[in-house]
Coordinates of C-alpha atoms in Angstrom, one line a residue:
Chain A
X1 CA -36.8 90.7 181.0
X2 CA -35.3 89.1 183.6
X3 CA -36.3 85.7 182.6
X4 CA -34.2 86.7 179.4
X5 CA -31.4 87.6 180.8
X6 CA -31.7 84.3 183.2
X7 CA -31.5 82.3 179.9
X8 CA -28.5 84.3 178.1
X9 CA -26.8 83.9 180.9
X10 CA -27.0 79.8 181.3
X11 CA -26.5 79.7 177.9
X12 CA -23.6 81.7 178.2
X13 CA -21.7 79.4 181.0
X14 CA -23.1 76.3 179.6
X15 CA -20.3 75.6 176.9
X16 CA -17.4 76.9 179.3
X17 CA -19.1 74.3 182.3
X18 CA -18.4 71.5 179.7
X19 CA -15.0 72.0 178.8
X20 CA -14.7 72.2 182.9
X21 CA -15.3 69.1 183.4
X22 CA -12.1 68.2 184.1
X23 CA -9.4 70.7 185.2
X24 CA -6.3 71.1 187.5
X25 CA -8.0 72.3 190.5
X26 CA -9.7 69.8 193.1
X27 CA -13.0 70.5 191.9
X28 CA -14.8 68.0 189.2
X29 CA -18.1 68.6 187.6
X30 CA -20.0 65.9 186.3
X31 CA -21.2 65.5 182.7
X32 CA -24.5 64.1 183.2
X33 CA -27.4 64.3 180.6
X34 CA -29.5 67.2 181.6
X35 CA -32.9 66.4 182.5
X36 CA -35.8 69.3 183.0
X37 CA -39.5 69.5 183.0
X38 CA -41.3 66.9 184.5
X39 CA -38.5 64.4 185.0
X40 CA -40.0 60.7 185.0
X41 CA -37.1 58.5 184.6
X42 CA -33.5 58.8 185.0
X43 CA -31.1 56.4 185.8
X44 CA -28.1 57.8 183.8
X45 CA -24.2 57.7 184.7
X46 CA -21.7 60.1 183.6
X47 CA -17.9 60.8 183.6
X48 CA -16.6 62.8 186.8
X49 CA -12.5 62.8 187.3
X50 CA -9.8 60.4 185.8
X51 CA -5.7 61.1 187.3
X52 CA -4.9 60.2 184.1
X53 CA -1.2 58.4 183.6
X54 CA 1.7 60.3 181.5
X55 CA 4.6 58.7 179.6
X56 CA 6.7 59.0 183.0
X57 CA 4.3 56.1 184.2
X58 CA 4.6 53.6 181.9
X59 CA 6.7 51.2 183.4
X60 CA 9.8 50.0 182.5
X61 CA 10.1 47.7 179.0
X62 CA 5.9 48.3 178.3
X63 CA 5.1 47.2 174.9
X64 CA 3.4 50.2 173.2
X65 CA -0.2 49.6 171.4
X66 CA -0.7 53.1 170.0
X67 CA -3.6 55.2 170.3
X68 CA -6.7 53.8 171.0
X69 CA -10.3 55.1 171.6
X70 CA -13.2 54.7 174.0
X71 CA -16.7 56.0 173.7
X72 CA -19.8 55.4 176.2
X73 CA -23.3 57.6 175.8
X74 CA -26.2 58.5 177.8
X75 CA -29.1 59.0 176.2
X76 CA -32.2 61.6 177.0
X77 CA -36.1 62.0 175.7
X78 CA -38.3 65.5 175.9
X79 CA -41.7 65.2 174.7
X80 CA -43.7 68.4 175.1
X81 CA -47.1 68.3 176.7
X82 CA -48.5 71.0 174.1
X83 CA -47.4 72.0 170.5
X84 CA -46.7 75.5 172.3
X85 CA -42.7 76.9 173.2
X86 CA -43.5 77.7 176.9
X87 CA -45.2 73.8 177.3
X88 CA -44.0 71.8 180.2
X89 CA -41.5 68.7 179.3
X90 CA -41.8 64.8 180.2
X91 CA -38.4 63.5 180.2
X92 CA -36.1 61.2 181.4
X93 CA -31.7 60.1 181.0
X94 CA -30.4 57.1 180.6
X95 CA -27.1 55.1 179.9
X96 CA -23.8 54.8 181.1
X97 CA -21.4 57.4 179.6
X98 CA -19.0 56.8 181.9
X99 CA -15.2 56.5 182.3
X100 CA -15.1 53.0 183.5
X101 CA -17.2 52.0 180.2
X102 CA -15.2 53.7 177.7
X103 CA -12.0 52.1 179.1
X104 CA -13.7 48.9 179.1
X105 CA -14.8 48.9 175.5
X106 CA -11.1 49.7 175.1
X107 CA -9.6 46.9 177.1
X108 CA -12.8 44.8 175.2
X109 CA -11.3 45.8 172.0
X110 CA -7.3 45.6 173.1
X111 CA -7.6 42.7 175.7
X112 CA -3.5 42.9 176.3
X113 CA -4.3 46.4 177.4
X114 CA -2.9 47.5 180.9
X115 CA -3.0 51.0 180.8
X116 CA -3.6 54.3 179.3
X117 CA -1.5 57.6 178.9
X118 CA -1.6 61.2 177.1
X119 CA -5.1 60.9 177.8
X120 CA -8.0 63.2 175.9
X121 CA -11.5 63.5 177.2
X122 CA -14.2 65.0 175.0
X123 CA -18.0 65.1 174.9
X124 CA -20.2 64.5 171.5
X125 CA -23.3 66.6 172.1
X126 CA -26.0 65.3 169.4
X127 CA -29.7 66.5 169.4
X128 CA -32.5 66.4 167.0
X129 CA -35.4 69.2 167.4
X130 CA -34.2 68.4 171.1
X131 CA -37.0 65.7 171.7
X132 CA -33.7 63.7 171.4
X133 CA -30.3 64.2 173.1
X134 CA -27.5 62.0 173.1
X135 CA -24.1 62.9 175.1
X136 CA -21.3 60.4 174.9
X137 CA -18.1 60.7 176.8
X138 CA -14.8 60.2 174.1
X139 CA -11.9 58.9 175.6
X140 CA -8.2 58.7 173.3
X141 CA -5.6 57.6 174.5
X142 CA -2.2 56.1 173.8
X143 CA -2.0 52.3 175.9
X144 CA 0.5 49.7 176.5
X145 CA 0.8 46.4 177.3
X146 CA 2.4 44.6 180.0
X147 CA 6.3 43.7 179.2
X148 CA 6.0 39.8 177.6
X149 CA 2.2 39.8 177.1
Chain B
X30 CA -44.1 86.1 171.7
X31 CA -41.1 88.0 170.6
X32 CA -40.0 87.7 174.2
X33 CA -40.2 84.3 174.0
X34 CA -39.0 83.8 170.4
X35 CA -35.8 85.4 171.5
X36 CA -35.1 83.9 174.7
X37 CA -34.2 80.2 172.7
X38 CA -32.4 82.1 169.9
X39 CA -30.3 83.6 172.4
X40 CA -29.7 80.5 174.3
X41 CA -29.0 78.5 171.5
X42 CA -26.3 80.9 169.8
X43 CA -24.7 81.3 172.5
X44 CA -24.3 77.9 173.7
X45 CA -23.3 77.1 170.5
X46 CA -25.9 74.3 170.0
X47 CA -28.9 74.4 167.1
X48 CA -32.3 74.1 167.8
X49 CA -33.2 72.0 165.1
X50 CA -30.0 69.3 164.8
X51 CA -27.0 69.6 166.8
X52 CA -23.7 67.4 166.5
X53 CA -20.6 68.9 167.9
X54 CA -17.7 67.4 169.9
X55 CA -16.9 69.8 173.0
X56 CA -13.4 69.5 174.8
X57 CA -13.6 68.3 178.4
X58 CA -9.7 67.4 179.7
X59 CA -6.5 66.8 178.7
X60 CA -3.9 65.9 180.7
X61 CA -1.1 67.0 179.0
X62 CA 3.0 66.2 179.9
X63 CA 5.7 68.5 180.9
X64 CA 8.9 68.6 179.7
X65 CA 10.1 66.3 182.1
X66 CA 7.2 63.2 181.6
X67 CA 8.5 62.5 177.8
X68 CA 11.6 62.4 176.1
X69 CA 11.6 66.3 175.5
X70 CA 15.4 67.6 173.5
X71 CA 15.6 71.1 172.7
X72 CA 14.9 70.8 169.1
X73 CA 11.8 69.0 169.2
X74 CA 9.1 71.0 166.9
X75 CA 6.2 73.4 167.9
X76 CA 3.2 72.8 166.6
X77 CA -0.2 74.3 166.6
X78 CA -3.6 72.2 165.9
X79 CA -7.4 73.4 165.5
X80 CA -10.4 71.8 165.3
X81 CA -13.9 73.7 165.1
X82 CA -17.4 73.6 166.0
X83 CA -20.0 75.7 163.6
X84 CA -23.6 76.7 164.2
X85 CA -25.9 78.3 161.8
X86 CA -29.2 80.2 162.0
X87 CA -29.1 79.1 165.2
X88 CA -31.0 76.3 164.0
X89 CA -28.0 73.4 163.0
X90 CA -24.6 73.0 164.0
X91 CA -22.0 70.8 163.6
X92 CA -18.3 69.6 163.8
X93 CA -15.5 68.7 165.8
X94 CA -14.1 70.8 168.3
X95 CA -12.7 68.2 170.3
X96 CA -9.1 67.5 171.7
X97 CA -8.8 64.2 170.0
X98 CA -9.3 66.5 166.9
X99 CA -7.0 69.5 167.9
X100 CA -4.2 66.8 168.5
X101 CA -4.2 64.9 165.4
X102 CA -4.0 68.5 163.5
X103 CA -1.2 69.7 165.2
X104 CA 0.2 66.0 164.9
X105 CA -0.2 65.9 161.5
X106 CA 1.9 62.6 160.2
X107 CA 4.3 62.8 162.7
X108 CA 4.1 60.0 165.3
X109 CA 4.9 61.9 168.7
X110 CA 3.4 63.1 171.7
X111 CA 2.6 66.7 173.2
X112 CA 3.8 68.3 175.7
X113 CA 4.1 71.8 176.9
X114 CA 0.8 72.3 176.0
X115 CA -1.3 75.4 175.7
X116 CA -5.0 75.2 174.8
X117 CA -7.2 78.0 174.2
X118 CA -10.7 78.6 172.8
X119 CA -11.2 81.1 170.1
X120 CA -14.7 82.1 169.1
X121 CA -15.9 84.1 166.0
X122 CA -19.2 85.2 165.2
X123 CA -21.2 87.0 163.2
X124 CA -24.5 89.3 162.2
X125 CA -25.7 88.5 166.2
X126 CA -24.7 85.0 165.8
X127 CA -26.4 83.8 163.0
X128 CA -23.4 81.9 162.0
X129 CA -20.5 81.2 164.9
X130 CA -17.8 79.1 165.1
X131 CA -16.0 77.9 168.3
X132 CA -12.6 76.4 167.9
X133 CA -10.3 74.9 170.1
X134 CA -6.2 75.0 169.4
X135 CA -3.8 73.4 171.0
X136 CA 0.0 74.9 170.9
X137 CA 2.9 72.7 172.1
X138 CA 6.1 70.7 171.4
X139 CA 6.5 67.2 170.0
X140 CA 8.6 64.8 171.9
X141 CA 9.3 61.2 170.4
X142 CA 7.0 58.5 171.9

């Protein structure tokens, strides 16, 4: 029973830790692929804080480029030891599903970009039969350009 | 075996992810302007957006409950940015969970960008 109630109860928090991720206190939780069972490799990096900007910092006379988008994904295997519910897990995480990768792919795909404001940060949370799990840090934002670039 | 049948359907209806497939989007931060950070007037709009993740069976589940999502709703066509911003989660489910869906809305004013 308790063991149930353990699980309910992790469950329970688990969504409300993600949306924590990022919040007005001084605390930051990291969104790193979870990893359980017998844990062989991991070598994974995920997003932590980001002082985003506002429209207040865009300086002076910035040309505006719209809204633009930034994704980056760790990546995570689970292969059961037995064909039985309780069996142990191998696993392992890996990727970078960090901030400083999704704003790279941005400035990759917008190379007059010099910053970001009205910034959103969401997670894609994709899993099949849980042998595979995929969590990819979503950055959109709106972004400017220095004045004359 | 019930016992341990039910721990997992628990676990997965409540965290809102499917055993079998999951896809969903999940909010994590917005920072979000005040009144003084844009160029806020008194009659700039409210609006309200919503965007939704669903599970069902506790097997699948799916969507887009993100803030990227929530802010292009409540956006609509208009091209300006929020501020005063409120989000909250609301969560409906039903017959123990067997089908749930977790959305996120966002409530706030438009200022020009």
């Amino acid at each position: 029973m308790k063991a149930i109630l353990s699980v309910i109860l992790l469950a329970a928090l688990a969504p409300f830790a993600a949306a924590t991720g990022e919040e007005d206190g001084d605390q930051a939780v990291p969104s790193l692929i979870p990893s359980g069972g017998i844990m062989i490799f991991y070598k994974s990096e995920g997003p932590l804080s980001f002082v985003t900007m506002t429209p207040r910092d865009v300086p002076e006379g910035a040309r505006r480029l719209g809204t633009v988008k930034g994704v980056s994904c760790q990546h995570g295997l689970s292969i059961p030891l037995a064909a039985n519910i309780r069996a142990t897990n191998v696993t392992s995480g890996y990727g970078d599903g960090s901030f400083r990768k999704a704003l790279a792919q941005m400035k990759k795909e917008h190379p007059d970009l010099a910053g970001i404001y009205d910034v959103r940060t969401d997670l894609r949370v994709f899993s099949i039969l849980g042998l595979y799990r995929k969590l990819c840090t979503e950055v959109t934002a709106r972004a400017f350009a220095r004045p004359g670039s | 075996m019930r016992k341990l049948l039910i721990a997992p359907l628990f676990a997965a209806a409540l965290s809102g992810c499917g055993i079998l497939y999951t896809d969903i989007k999940v909010p994590r931060g917005y920072r979000t302007s005040s009144p003084a950070e844009v160029k806020s007037a008194p009659d700039d709009p409210t609006v309200t957006g919503k965007a939704c993740n669903r599970s069902a069976l506790f097997l699948v589940a799916w969507g887009d409950g993100s803030y990227a999502a929530a802010v292009k709703d409540a956006l609509g066509t208009r091209d300006g940015i929020m501020y005063d911003v409120r989000a909250d989660m609301k969560v409906n489910a039903y017959l123990i969970g067997l089908y749930t869906k977790v959305c996120t809305v966002v409530s706030g004013r438009v200022a020009k960008p």
